[in-house]
Short mmCIF file of C-alpha atoms in Angstrom, two decimals:
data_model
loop_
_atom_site.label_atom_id
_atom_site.label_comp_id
_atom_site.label_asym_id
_atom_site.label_seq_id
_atom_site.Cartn_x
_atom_site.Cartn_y
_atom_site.Cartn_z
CA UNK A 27 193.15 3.85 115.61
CA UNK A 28 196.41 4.52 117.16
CA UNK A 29 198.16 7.44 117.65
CA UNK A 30 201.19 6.00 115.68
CA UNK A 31 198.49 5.76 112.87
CA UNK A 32 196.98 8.84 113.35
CA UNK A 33 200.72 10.23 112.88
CA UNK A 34 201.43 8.57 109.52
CA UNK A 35 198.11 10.28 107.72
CA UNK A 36 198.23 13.17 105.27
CA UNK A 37 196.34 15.60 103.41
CA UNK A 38 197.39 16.69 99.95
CA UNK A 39 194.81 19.27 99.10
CA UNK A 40 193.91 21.69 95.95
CA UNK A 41 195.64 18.98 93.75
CA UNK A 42 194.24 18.87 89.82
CA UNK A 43 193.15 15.80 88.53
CA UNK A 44 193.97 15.46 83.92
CA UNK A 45 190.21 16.15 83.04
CA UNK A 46 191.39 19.50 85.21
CA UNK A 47 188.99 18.48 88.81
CA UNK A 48 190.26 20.06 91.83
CA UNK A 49 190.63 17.48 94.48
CA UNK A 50 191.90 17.00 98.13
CA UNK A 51 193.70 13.25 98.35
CA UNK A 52 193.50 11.47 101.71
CA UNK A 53 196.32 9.37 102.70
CA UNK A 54 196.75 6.92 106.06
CA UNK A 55 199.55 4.86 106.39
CA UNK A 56 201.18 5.74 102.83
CA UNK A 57 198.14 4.34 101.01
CA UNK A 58 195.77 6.48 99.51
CA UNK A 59 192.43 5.98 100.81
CA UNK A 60 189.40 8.46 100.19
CA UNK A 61 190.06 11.09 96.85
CA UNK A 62 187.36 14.13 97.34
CA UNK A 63 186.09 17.22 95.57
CA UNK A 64 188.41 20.16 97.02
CA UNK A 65 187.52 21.47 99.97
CA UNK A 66 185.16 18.78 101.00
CA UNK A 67 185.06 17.47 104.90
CA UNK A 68 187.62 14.65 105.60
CA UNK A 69 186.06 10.97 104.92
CA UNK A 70 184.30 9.12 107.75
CA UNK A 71 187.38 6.81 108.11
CA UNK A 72 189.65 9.48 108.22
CA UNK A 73 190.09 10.10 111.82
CA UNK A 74 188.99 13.44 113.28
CA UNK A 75 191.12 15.83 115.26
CA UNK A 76 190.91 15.91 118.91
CA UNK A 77 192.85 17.46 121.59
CA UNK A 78 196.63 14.90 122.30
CA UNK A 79 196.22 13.48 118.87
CA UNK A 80 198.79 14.77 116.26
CA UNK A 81 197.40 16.12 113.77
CA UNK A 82 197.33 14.99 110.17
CA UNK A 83 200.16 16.64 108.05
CA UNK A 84 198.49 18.70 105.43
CA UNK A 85 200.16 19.77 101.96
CA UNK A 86 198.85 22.74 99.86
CA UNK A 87 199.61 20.95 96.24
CA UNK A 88 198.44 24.99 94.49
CA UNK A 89 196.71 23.27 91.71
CA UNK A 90 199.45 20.82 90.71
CA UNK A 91 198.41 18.01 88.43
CA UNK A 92 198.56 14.65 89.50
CA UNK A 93 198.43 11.60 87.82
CA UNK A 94 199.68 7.69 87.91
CA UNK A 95 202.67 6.82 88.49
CA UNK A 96 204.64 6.15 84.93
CA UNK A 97 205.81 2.67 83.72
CA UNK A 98 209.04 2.04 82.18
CA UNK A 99 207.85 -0.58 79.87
CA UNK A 100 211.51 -1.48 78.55
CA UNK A 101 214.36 -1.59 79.72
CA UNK A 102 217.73 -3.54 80.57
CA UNK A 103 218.54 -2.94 84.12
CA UNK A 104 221.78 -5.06 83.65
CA UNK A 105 223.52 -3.62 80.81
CA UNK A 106 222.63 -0.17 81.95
CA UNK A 107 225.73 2.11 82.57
CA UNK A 108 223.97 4.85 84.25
CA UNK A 109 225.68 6.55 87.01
CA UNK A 110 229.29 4.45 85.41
CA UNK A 111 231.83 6.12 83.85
CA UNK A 112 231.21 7.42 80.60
CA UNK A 113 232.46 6.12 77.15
CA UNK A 114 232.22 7.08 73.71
CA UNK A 115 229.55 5.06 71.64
CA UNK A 116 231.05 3.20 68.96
CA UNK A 117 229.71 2.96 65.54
CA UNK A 118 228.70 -0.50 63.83
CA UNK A 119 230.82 -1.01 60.75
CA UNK A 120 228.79 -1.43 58.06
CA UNK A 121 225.36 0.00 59.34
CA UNK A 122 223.37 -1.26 62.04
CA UNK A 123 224.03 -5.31 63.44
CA UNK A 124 222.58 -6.64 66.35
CA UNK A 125 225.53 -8.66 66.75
CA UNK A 126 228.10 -6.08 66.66
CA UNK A 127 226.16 -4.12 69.16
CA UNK A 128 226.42 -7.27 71.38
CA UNK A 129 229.92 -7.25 71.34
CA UNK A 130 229.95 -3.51 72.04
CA UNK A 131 227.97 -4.42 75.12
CA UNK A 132 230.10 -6.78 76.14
CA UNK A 133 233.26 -4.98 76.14
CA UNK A 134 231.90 -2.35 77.91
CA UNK A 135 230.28 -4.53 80.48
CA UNK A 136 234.06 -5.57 81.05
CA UNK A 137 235.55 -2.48 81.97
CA UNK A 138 231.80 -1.66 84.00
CA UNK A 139 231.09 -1.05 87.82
CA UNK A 140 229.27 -3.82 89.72
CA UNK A 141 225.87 -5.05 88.07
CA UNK A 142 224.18 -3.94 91.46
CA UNK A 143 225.39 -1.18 91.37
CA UNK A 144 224.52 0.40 88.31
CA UNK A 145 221.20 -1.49 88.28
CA UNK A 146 220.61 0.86 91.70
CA UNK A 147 221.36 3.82 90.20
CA UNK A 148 219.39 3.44 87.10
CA UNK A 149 216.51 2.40 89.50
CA UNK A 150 216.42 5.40 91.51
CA UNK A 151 216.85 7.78 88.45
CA UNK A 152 213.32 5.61 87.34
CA UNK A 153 211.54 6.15 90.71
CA UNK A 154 212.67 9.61 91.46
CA UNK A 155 210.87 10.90 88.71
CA UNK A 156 207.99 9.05 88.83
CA UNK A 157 208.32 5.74 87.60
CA UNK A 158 206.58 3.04 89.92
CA UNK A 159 206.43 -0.25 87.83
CA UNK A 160 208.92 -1.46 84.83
CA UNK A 161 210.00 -4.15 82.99
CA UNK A 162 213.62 -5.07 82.39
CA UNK A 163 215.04 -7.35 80.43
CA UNK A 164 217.78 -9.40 81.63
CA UNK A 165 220.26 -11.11 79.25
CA UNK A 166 220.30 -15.01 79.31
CA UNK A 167 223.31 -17.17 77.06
CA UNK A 168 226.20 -18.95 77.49
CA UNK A 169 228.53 -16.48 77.98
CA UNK A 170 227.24 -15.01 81.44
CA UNK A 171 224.26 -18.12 82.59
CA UNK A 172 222.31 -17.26 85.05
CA UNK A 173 224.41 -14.21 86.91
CA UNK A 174 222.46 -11.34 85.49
CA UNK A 175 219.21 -12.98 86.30
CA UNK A 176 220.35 -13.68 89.66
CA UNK A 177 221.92 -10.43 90.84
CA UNK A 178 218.86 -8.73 89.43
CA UNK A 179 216.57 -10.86 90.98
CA UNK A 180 218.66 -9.21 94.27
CA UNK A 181 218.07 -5.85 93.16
CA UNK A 182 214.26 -6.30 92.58
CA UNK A 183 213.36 -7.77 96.18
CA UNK A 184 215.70 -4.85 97.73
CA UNK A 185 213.42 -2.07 95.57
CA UNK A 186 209.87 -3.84 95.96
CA UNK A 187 208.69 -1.22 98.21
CA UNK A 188 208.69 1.57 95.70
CA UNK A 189 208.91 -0.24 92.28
CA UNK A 190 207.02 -3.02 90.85
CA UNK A 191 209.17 -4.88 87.85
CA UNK A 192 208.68 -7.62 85.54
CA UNK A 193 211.62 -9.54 84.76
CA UNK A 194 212.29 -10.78 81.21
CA UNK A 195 214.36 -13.78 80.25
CA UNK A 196 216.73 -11.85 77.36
CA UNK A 197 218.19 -14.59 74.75
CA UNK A 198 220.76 -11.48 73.97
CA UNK A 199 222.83 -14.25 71.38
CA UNK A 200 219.98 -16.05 70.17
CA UNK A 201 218.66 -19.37 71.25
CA UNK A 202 219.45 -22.01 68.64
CA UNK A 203 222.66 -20.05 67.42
CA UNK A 204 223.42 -20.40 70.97
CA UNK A 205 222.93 -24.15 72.19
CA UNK A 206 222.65 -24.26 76.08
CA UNK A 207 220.32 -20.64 75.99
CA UNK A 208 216.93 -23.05 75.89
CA UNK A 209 217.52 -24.52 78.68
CA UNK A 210 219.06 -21.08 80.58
CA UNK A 211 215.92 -19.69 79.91
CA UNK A 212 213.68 -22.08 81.60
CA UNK A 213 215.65 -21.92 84.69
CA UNK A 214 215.65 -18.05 84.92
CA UNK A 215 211.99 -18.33 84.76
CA UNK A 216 211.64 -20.90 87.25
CA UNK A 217 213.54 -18.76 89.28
CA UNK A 218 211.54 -15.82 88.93
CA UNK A 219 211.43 -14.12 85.85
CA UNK A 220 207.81 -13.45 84.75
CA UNK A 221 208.51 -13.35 80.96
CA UNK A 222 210.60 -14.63 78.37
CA UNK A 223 212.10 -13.17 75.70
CA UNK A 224 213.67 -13.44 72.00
CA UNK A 225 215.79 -11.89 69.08
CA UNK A 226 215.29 -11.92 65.88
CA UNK A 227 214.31 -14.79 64.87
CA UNK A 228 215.28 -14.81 61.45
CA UNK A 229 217.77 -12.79 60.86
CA UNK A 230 219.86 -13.60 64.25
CA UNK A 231 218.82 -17.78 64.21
CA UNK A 232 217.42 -17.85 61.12
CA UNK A 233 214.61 -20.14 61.70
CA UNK A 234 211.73 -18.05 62.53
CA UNK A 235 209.63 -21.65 63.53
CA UNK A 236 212.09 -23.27 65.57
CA UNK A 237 212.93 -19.86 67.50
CA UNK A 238 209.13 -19.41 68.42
CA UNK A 239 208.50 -23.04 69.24
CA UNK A 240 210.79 -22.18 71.52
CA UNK A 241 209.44 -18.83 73.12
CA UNK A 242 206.00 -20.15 73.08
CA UNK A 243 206.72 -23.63 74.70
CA UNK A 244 208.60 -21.97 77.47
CA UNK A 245 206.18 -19.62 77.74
CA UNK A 246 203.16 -22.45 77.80
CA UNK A 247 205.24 -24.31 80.38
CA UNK A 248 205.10 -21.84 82.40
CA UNK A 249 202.25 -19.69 82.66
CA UNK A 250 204.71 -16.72 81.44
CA UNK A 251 204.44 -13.66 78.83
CA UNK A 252 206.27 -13.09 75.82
CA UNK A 253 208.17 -9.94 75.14
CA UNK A 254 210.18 -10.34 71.84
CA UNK A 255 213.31 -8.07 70.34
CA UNK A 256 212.44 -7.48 66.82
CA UNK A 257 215.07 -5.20 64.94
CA UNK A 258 214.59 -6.75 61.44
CA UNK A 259 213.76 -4.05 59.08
CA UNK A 260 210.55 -3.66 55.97
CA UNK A 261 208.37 -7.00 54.99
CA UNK A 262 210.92 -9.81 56.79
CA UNK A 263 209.98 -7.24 60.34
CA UNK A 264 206.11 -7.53 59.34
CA UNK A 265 206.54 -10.91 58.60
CA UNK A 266 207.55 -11.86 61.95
CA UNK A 267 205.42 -9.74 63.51
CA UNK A 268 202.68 -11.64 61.77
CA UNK A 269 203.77 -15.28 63.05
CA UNK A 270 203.67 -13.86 66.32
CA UNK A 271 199.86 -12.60 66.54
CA UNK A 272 199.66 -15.97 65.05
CA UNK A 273 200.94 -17.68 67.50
CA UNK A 274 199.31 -15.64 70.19
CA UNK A 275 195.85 -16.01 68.54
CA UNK A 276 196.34 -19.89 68.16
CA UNK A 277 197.64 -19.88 71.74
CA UNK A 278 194.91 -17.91 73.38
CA UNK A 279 197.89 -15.82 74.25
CA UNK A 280 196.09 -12.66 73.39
CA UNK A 281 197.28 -9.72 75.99
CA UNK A 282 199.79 -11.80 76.91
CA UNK A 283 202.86 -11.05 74.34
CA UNK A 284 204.83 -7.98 73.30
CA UNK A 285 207.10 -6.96 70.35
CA UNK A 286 209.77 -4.74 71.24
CA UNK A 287 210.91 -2.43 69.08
CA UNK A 288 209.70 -3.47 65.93
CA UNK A 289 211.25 -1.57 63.64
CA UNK A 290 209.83 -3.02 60.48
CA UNK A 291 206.49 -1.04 61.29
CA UNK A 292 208.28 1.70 60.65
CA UNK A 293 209.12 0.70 57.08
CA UNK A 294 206.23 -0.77 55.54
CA UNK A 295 203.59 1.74 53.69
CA UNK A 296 200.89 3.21 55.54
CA UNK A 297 197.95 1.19 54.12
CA UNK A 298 200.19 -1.90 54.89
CA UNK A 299 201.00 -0.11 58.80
CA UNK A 300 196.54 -0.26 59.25
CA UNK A 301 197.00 -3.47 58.38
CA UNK A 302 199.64 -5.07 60.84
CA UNK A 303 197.79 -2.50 63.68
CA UNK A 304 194.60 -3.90 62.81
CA UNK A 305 196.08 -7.55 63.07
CA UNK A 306 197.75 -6.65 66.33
CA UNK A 307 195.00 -5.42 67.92
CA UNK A 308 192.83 -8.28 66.64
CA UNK A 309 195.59 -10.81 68.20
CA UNK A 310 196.08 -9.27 71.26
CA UNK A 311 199.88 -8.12 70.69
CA UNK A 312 201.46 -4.91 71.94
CA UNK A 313 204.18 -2.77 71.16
CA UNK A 314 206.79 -1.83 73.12
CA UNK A 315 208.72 1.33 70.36
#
């Protein structure tokens, strides 16, 4: 072993593992490699002290709990405005619309600071306190193509040291309101995104079907996950949600496919809520609240 080596290991000791064990962690090279009861003798691999080697750095964590690193299981790393100047929200009209929103978004995307730029600062604000893999969702349609996939696709290889993140192909305006977005979303994915996504499919395309033919084919095509939008409220919400265990169940899709949001769970009565989590689980789906 090197001394260069020798001068990259570290010793956390007295940390606190959740089910409260006191442990000393043993790290070489930034990679954890031997975790022991505390106070136990180093690991056999974990090079001895000897006179003209540096020795390893050692860090007194006082009983301090440690635990894996969080994920940030949703988020949109390029409509984030963390870090940007700040403006007021603005209130939908006539209760809550997707669509409005959208149009929110995009006026306030206008008057933004560089994608990269916010999509940096939102990333550091994840990793510095704690996160260490995400998913983001990343808006595909005609209005803005490719760009956001692209830019973030930039951001992602400059971060992979310290993050891991899935990508997800965002139909923000639909797909078959929105003709071209089919066809945008097979490219993002070929370029790297590991999932793709949808929104609402009835109440923002109205055609539940022909919106999930589309999801799933793409999906199919290209070994990817499915991570869908679902803000549709009370039995049309649980209705959706059912055609998509469907799906995933008929597909072999199970662990596979998400449901974001899903706000309809959150309607339905309690016997009917065992129901759909029964389903879920049975299918394979998760939820992403």
């Amino acid at each position: 072993m090197s001394e260069q080596t020798m001068s990259e290991q570290r010793i956390f000791r007295n940390a606190k593992l959740a089910d409260g064990s006191p442990v000393d962690f043993f790290v070489t090279g930034g990679r954890f490699g031997s975790i022991v009861p505390a106070g136990k003798a180093p690991p056999a691999d974990f090079a001895a002290v000897a006179p003209g080697i540096i020795d390893p750095t050692i860090i007194d964590l006082d009983g301090q709990l440690v635990v894996p690193a969080f994920v940030e299981g949703h988020i949109h790393l390029d409509t984030s405005f963390y870090g940007d100047a700040w403006r007021p929200h603005i209130p939908c009209t006539n209760g809550f619309d997707v669509r409005e929103r959208v149009a929110f978004q995009a006026r306030n995307l206008a008057a933004a600071a560089p994608m990269a730029e916010r999509a940096k600062n939102q990333l550091e604000l994840c990793v510095g306190n704690g996160s260490l893999a995400m998913r983001s969702h990343v808006m595909v349609d005609a209005s803005v193509g490719l760009s956001h996939v692209e830019t973030i696709l930039a951001v992602r290889e400059k971060y992979r040291d310290l993050i891991d993140i899935q990508l997800v192909a965002f139909p923000q305006s639909g797909i078959l309101s929105s003709p071209g977005t089919a066809e945008l979303l097979d490219e993002a994915l070929k370029l790297g995104c590991d999932l793709v996504g949808g929104l609402d499919p009835a109440s923002f395309d109205r055609d539940v079907n022909g919106h999930l033919d589309v999801v799933f084919a793409l999906a199919q095509k290209h070994g990817a996950g499915v991570d869908i939008h679902l803000h549709d409220g009370g039995a049309l919400g649980l209705f959706q949600v059912e055609e998509i265990a469907a799906r995933t169940r008929t597909l072999g899709m199970a662990g596979h496919v998400a449901v974001s949001h899903a706000y309809g769970l959150g309607d339905i009565p309690p016997d009917a809520l065992a129901k759909a989590g029964a389903m879920l689980a049975a299918a394979g789906v998760a939820i992403m609240t």
